[in-house]
PDB file of C-alpha atoms in Angstrom:
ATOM      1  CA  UNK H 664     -23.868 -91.989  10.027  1.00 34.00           C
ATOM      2  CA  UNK H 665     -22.363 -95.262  10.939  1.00 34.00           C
ATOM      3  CA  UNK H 666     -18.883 -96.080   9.564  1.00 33.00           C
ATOM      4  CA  UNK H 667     -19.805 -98.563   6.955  1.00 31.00           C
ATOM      5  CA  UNK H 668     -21.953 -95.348   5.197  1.00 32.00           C
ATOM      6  CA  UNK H 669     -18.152 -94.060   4.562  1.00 32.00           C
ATOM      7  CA  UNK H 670     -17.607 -96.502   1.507  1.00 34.00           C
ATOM      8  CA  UNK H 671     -19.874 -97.159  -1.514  1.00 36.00           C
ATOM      9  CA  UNK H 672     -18.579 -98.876  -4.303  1.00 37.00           C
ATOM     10  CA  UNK H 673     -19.896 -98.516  -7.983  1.00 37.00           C
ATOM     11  CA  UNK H 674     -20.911 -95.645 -10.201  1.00 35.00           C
ATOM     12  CA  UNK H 675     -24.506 -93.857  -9.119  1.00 36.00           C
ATOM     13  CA  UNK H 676     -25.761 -94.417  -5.625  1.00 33.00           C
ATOM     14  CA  UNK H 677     -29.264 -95.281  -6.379  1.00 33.00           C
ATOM     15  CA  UNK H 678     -31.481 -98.007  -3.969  1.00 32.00           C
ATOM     16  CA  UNK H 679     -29.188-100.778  -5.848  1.00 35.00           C
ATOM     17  CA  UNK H 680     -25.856 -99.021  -4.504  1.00 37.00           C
ATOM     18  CA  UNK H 681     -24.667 -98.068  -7.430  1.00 40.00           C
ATOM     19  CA  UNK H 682     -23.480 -94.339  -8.646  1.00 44.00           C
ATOM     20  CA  UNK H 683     -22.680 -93.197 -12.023  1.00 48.00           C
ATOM     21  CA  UNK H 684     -20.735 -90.091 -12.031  1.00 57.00           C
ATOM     22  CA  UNK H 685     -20.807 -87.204  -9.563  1.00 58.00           C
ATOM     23  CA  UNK H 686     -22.562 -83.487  -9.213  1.00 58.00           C
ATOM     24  CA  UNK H 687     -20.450 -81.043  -6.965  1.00 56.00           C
ATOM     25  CA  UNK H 688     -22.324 -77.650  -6.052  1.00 52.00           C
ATOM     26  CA  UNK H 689     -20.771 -75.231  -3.942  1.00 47.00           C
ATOM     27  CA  UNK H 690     -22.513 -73.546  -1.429  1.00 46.00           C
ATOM     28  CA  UNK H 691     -25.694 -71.207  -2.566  1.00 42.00           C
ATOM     29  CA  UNK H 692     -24.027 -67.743  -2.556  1.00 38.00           C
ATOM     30  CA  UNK H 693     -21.096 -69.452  -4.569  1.00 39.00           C
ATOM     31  CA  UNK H 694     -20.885 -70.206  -8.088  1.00 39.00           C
ATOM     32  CA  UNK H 695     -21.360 -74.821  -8.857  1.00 37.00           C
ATOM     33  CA  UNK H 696     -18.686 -76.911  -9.447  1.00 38.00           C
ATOM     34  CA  UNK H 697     -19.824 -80.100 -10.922  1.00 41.00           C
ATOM     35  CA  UNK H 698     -18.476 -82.902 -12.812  1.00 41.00           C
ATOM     36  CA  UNK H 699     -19.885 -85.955 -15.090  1.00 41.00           C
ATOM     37  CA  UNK H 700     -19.796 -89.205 -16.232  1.00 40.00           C
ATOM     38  CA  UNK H 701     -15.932 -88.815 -16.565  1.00 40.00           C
ATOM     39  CA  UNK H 702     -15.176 -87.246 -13.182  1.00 40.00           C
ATOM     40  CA  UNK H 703     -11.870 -85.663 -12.506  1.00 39.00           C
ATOM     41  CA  UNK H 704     -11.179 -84.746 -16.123  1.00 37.00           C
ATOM     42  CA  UNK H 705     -13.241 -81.111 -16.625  1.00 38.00           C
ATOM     43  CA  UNK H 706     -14.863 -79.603 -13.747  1.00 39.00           C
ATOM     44  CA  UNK H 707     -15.437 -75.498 -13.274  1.00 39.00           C
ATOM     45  CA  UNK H 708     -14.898 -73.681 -10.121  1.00 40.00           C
ATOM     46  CA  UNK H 709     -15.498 -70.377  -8.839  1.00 42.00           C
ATOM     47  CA  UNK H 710     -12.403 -67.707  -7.504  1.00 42.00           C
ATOM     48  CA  UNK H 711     -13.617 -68.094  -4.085  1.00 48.00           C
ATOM     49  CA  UNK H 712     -13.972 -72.362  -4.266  1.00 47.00           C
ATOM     50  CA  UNK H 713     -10.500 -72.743  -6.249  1.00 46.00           C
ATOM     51  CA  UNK H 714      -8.636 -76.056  -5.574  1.00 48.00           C
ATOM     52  CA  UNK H 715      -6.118 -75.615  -3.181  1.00 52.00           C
ATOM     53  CA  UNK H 716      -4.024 -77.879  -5.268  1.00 56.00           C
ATOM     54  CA  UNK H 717      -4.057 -80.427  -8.482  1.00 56.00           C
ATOM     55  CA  UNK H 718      -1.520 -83.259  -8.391  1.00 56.00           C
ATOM     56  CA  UNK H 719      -1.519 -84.943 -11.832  1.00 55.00           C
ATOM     57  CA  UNK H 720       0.724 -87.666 -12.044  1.00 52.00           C
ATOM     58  CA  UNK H 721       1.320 -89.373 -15.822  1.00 54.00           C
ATOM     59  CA  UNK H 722      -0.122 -92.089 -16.664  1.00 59.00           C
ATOM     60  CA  UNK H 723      -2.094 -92.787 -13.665  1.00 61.00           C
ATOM     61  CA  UNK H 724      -5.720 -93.744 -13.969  1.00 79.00           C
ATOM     62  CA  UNK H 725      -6.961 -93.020 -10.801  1.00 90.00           C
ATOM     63  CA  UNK H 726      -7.796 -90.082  -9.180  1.00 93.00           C
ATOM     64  CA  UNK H 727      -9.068 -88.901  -5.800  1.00 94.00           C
ATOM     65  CA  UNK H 728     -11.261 -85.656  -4.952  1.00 94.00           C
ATOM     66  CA  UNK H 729     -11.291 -83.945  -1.603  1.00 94.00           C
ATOM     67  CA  UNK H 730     -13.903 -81.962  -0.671  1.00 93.00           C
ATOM     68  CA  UNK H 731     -15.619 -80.518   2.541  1.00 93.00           C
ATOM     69  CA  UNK H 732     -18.659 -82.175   2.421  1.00 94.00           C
ATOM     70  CA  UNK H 733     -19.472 -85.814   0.435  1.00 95.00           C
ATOM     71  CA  UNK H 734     -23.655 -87.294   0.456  1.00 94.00           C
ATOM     72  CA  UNK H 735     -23.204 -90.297   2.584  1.00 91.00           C
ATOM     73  CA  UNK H 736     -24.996 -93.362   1.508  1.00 85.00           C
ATOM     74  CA  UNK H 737     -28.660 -92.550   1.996  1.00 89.00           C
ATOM     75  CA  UNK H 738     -28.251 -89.351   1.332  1.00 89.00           C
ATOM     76  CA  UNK H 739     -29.485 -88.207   4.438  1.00 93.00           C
ATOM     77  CA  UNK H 740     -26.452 -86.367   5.469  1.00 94.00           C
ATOM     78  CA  UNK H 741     -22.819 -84.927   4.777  1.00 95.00           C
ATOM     79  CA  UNK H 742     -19.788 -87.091   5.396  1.00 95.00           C
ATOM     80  CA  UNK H 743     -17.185 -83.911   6.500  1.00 93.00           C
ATOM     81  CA  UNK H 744     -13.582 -84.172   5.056  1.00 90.00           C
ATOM     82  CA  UNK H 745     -13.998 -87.055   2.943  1.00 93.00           C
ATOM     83  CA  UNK H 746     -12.759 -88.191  -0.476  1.00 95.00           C
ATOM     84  CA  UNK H 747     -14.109 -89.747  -3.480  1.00 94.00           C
ATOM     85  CA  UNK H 748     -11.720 -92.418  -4.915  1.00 95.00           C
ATOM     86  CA  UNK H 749     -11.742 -93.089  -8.794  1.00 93.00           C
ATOM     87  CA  UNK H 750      -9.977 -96.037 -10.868  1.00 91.00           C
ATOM     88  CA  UNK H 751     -10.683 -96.228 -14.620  1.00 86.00           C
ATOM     89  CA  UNK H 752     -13.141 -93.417 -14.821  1.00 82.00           C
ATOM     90  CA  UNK H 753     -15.330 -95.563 -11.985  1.00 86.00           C
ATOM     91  CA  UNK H 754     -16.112 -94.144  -9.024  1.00 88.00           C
ATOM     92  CA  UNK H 755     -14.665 -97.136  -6.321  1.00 91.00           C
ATOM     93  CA  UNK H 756     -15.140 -95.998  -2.820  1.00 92.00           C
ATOM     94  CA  UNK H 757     -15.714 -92.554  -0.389  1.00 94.00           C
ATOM     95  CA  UNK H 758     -13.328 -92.756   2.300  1.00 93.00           C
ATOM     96  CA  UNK H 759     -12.688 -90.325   5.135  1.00 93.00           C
ATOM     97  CA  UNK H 760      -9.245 -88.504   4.397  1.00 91.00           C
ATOM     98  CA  UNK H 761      -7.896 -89.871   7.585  1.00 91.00           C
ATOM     99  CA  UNK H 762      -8.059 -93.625   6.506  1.00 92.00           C
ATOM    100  CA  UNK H 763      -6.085 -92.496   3.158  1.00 93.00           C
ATOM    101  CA  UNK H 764      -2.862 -94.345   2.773  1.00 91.00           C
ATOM    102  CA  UNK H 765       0.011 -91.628   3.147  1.00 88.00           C
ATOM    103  CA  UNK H 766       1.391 -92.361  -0.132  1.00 90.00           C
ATOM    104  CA  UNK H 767      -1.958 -91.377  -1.959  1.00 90.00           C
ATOM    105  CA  UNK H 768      -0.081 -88.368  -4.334  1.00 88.00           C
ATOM    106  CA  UNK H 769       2.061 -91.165  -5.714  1.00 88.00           C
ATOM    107  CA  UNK H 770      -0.921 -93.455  -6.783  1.00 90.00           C
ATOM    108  CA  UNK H 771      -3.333 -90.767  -7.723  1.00 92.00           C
ATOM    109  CA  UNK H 772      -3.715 -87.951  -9.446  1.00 91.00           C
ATOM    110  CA  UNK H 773      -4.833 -85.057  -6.271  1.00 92.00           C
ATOM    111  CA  UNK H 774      -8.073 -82.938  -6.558  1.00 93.00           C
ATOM    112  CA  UNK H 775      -8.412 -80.080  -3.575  1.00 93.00           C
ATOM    113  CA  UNK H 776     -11.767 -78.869  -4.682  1.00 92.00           C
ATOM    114  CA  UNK H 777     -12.080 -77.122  -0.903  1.00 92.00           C
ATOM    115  CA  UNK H 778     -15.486 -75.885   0.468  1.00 92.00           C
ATOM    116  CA  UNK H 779     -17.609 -77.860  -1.779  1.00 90.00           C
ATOM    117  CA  UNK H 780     -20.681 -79.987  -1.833  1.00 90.00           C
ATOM    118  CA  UNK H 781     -20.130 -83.354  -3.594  1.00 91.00           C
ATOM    119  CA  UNK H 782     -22.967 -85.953  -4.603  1.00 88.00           C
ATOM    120  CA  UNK H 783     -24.830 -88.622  -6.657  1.00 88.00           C
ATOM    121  CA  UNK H 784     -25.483 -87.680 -10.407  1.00 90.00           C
ATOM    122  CA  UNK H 785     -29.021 -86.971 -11.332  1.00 93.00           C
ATOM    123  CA  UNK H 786     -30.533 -88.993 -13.739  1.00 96.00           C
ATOM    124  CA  UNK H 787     -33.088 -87.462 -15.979  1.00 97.00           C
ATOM    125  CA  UNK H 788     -35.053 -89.954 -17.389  1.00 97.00           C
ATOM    126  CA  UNK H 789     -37.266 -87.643 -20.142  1.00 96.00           C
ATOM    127  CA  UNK H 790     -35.489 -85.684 -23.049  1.00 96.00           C
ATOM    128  CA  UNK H 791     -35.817 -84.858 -26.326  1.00 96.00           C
ATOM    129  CA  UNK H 792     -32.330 -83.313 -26.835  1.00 96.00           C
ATOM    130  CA  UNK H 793     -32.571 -81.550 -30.147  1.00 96.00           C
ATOM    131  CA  UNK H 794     -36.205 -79.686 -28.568  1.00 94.00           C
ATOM    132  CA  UNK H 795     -35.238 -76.507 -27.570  1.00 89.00           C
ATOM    133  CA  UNK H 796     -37.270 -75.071 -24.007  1.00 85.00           C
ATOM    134  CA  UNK H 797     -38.723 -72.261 -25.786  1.00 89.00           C
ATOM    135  CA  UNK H 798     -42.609 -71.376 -26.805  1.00 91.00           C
ATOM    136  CA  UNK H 799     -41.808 -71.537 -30.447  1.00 92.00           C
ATOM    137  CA  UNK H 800     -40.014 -75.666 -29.943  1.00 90.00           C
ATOM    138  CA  UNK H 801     -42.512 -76.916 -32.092  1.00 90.00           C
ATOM    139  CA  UNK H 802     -41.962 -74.609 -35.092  1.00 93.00           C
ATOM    140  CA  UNK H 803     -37.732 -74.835 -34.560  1.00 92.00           C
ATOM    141  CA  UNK H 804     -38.146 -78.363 -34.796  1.00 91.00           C
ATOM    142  CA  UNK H 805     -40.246 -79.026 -38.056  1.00 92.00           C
ATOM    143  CA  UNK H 806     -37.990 -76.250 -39.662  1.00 94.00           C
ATOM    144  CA  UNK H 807     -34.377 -76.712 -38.531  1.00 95.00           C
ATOM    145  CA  UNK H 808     -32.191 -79.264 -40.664  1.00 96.00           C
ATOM    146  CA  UNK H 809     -30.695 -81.372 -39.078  1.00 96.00           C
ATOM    147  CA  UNK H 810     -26.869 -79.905 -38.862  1.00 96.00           C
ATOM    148  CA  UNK H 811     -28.704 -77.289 -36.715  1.00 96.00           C
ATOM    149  CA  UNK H 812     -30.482 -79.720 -34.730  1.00 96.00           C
ATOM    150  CA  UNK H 813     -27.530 -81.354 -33.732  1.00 97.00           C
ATOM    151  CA  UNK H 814     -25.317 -78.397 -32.538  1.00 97.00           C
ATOM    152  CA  UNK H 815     -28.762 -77.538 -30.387  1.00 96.00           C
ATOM    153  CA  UNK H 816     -28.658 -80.823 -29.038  1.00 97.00           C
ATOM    154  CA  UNK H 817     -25.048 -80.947 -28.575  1.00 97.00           C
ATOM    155  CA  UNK H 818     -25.851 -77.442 -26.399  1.00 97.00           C
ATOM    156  CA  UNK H 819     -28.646 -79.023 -24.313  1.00 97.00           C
ATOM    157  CA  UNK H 820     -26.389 -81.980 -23.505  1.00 97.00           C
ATOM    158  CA  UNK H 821     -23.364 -80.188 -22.318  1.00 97.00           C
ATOM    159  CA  UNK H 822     -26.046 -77.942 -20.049  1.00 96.00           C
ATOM    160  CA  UNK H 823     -27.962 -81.205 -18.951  1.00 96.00           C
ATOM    161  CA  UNK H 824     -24.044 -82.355 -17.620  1.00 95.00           C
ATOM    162  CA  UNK H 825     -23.610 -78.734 -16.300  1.00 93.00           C
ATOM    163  CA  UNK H 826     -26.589 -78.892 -14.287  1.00 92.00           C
ATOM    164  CA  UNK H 827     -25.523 -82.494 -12.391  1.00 92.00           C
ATOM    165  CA  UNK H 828     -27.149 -84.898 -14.692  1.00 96.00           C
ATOM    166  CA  UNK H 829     -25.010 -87.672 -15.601  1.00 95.00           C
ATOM    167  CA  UNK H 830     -27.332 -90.217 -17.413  1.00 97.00           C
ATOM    168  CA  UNK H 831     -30.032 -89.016 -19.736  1.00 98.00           C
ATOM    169  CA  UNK H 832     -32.480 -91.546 -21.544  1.00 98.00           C
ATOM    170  CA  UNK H 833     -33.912 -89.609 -24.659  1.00 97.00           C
ATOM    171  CA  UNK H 834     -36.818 -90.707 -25.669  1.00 96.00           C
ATOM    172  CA  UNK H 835     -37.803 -89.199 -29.238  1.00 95.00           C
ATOM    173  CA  UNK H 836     -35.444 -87.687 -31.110  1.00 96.00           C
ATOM    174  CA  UNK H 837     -34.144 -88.154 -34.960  1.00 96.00           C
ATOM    175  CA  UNK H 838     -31.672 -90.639 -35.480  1.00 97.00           C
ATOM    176  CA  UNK H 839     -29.809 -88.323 -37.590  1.00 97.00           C
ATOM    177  CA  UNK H 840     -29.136 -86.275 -34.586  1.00 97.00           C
ATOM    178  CA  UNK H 841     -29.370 -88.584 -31.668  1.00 97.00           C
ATOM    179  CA  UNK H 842     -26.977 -91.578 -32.229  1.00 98.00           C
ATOM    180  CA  UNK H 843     -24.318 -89.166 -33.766  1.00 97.00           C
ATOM    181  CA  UNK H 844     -24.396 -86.848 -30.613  1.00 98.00           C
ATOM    182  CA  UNK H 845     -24.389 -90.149 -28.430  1.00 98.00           C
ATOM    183  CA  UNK H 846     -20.951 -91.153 -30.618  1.00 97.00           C
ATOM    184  CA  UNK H 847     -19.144 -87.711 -30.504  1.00 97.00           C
ATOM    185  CA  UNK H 848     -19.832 -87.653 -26.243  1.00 97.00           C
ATOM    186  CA  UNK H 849     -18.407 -91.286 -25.987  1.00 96.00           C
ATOM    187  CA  UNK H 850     -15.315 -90.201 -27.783  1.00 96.00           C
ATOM    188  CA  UNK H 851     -15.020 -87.193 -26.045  1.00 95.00           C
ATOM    189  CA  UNK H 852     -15.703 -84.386 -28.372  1.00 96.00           C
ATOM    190  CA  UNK H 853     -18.752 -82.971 -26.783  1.00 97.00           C
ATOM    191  CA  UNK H 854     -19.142 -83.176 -22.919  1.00 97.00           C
ATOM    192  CA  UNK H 855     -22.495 -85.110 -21.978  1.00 97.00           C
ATOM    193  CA  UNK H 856     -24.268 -87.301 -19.899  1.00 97.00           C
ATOM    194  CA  UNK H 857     -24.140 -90.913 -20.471  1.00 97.00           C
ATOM    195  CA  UNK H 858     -27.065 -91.433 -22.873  1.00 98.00           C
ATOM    196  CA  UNK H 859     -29.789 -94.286 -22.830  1.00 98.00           C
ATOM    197  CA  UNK H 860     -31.271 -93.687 -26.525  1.00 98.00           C
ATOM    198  CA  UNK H 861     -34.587 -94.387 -28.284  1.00 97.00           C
ATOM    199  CA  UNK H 862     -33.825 -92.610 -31.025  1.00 96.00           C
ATOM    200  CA  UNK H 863     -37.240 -91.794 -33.526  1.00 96.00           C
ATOM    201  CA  UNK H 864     -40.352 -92.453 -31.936  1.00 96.00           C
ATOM    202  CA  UNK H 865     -42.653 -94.941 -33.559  1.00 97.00           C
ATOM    203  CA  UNK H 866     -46.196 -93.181 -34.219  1.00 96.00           C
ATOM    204  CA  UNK H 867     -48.924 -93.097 -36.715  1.00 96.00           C
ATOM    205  CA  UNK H 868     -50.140 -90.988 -39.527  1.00 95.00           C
ATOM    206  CA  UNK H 869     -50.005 -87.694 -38.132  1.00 93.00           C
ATOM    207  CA  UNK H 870     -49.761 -89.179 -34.760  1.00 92.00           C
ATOM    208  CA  UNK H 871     -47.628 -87.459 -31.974  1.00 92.00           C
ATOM    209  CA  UNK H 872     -44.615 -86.714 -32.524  1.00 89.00           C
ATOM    210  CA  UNK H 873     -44.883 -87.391 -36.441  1.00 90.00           C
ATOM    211  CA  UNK H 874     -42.428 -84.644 -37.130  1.00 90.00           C
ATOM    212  CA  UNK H 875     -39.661 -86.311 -36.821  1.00 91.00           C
ATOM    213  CA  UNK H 876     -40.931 -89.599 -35.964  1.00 93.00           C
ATOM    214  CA  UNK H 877     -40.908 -93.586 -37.450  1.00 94.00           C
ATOM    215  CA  UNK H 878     -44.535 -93.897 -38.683  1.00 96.00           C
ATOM    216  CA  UNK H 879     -46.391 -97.233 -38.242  1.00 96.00           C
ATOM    217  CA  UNK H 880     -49.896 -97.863 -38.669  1.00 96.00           C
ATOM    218  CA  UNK H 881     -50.015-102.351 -38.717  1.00 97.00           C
ATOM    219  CA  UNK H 882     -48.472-105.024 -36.749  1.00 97.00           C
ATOM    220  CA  UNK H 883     -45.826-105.556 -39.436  1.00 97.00           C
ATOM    221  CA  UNK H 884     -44.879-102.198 -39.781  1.00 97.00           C
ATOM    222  CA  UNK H 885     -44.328-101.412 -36.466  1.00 97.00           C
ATOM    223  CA  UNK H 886     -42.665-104.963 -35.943  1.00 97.00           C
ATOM    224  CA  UNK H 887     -40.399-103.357 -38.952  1.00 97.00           C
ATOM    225  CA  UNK H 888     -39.694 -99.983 -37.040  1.00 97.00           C
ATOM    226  CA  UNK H 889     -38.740-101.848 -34.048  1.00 97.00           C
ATOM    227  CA  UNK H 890     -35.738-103.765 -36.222  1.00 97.00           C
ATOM    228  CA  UNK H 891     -34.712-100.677 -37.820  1.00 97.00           C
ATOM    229  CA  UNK H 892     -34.388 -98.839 -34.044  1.00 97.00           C
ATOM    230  CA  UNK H 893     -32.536-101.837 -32.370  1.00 97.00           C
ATOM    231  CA  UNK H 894     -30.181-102.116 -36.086  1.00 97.00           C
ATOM    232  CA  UNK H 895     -29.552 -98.553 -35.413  1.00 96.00           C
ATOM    233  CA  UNK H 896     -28.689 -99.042 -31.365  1.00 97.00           C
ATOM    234  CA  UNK H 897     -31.623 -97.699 -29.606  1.00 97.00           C
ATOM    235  CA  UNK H 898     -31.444 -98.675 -26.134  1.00 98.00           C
ATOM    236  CA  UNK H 899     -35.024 -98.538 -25.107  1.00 97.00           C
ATOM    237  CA  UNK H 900     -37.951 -98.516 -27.441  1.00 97.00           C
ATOM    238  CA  UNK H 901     -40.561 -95.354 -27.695  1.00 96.00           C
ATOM    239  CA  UNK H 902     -44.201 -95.910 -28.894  1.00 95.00           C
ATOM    240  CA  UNK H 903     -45.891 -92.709 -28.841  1.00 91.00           C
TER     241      UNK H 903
END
């Protein structure tokens, strides 16, 4: 690709040129490395696909990654021995390792992640993170309390990150569970995605979704629901 594909600033490459956190896979036969929304401070890796070496230097807030292969900015190929560059948990630009300054270890903290695969974060844009995947979600989630709602959803939000999703917008879930999972992965005691919450869906009498959703059947009381969602800090608004 031409050299000015070797740089992208922001968080999530998307058609705006921006990228919000990182997936790194390994290749097929291996086991995936990947890291989210906070890149550089958890990540897994398999025996074979071990770093070849971790520099952390205190109190530093930037890191780099080096890996064999980096998405270039289209993502219509693999940039080969490049790095991703981070500064205050943002990604800030893909370099190759050759235009590096040779002092790097001093201003960042050093990830080797070797023969591995690194690109965009996936954004899912559908969830319902306390449903569970199962044939039986409908009758776990009219009889689960919510304490056991909220460790499932906890669960499906660490896998979502697992799987290279770094921004999920849920869009029905019970506020209970949703905001309070969205406040315990912003302060770092659950991994997760980034979240982009609705919280309850607004429905009618027995409408979809009335299980756990806000019900509203005139103007006023749906103008009413939509208060109490945006009071609460629901990002988008769900009408089901």
């Amino acid at each position: 690709p031409p050299a000015t594909n070797t740089q992208h600033k922001g968080r999530q490459y998307t058609n705006r040129g921006k990228w919000k956190g990182v997936a790194i896979k390994s290749q097929p036969s291996k086991k995936s490395v990947k890291a989210g929304p906070d890149a550089g401070s958890r990540h897994r890796h398999s025996k074979q696909d071990c770093p070849k070496r971790i520099i952390k230097m205190p109190g530093i807030k930037r890191s780099v990654f080096f890996a064999s292969r980096i998405a270039n900015s289209n993502l219509s190929d693999w940039l080969e021995d490049h790095a991703v560059l981070i500064h205050d948990n943002r990604i800030n630009v893909v370099k190759s390792r050759n235009n590096l300054p040779s002092d790097i270890e001093n201003t960042h903290a050093v990830y080797e992640l070797g023969n591995v695969s690194v690109l965009p974060g996936m954004v899912d844009a559908h969830a319902h993170m306390h449903c569970s995947a199962t044939l039986n979600a409908y009758d776990l989630v009219i009889s689960e309390d919510n304490q056991t709602l909220s460790v499932r959803a906890a669960r499906n939000m660490r896998d979502a990150l697992l799987s290279g999703v770094t921004t999920l917008r849920d869009l029905g879930s019970k506020n209970e569970v949703a905001f309070a999972v969205r406040r315990a992965i912003k302060s770092g005691i659950i991994p997760g995605p980034r979240l982009v919450l609705a919280g309850t869906p607004i429905t009618t009498t027995f409408g979809h979704c009335h299980m756990f959703g806000t019900v509203a059947n005139t103007t006023n009381e749906m103008v009413q629901a939509i208060r109490s969602q945006k009071k609460l800090g629901a990002d988008v608004i769900k009408v089901m």
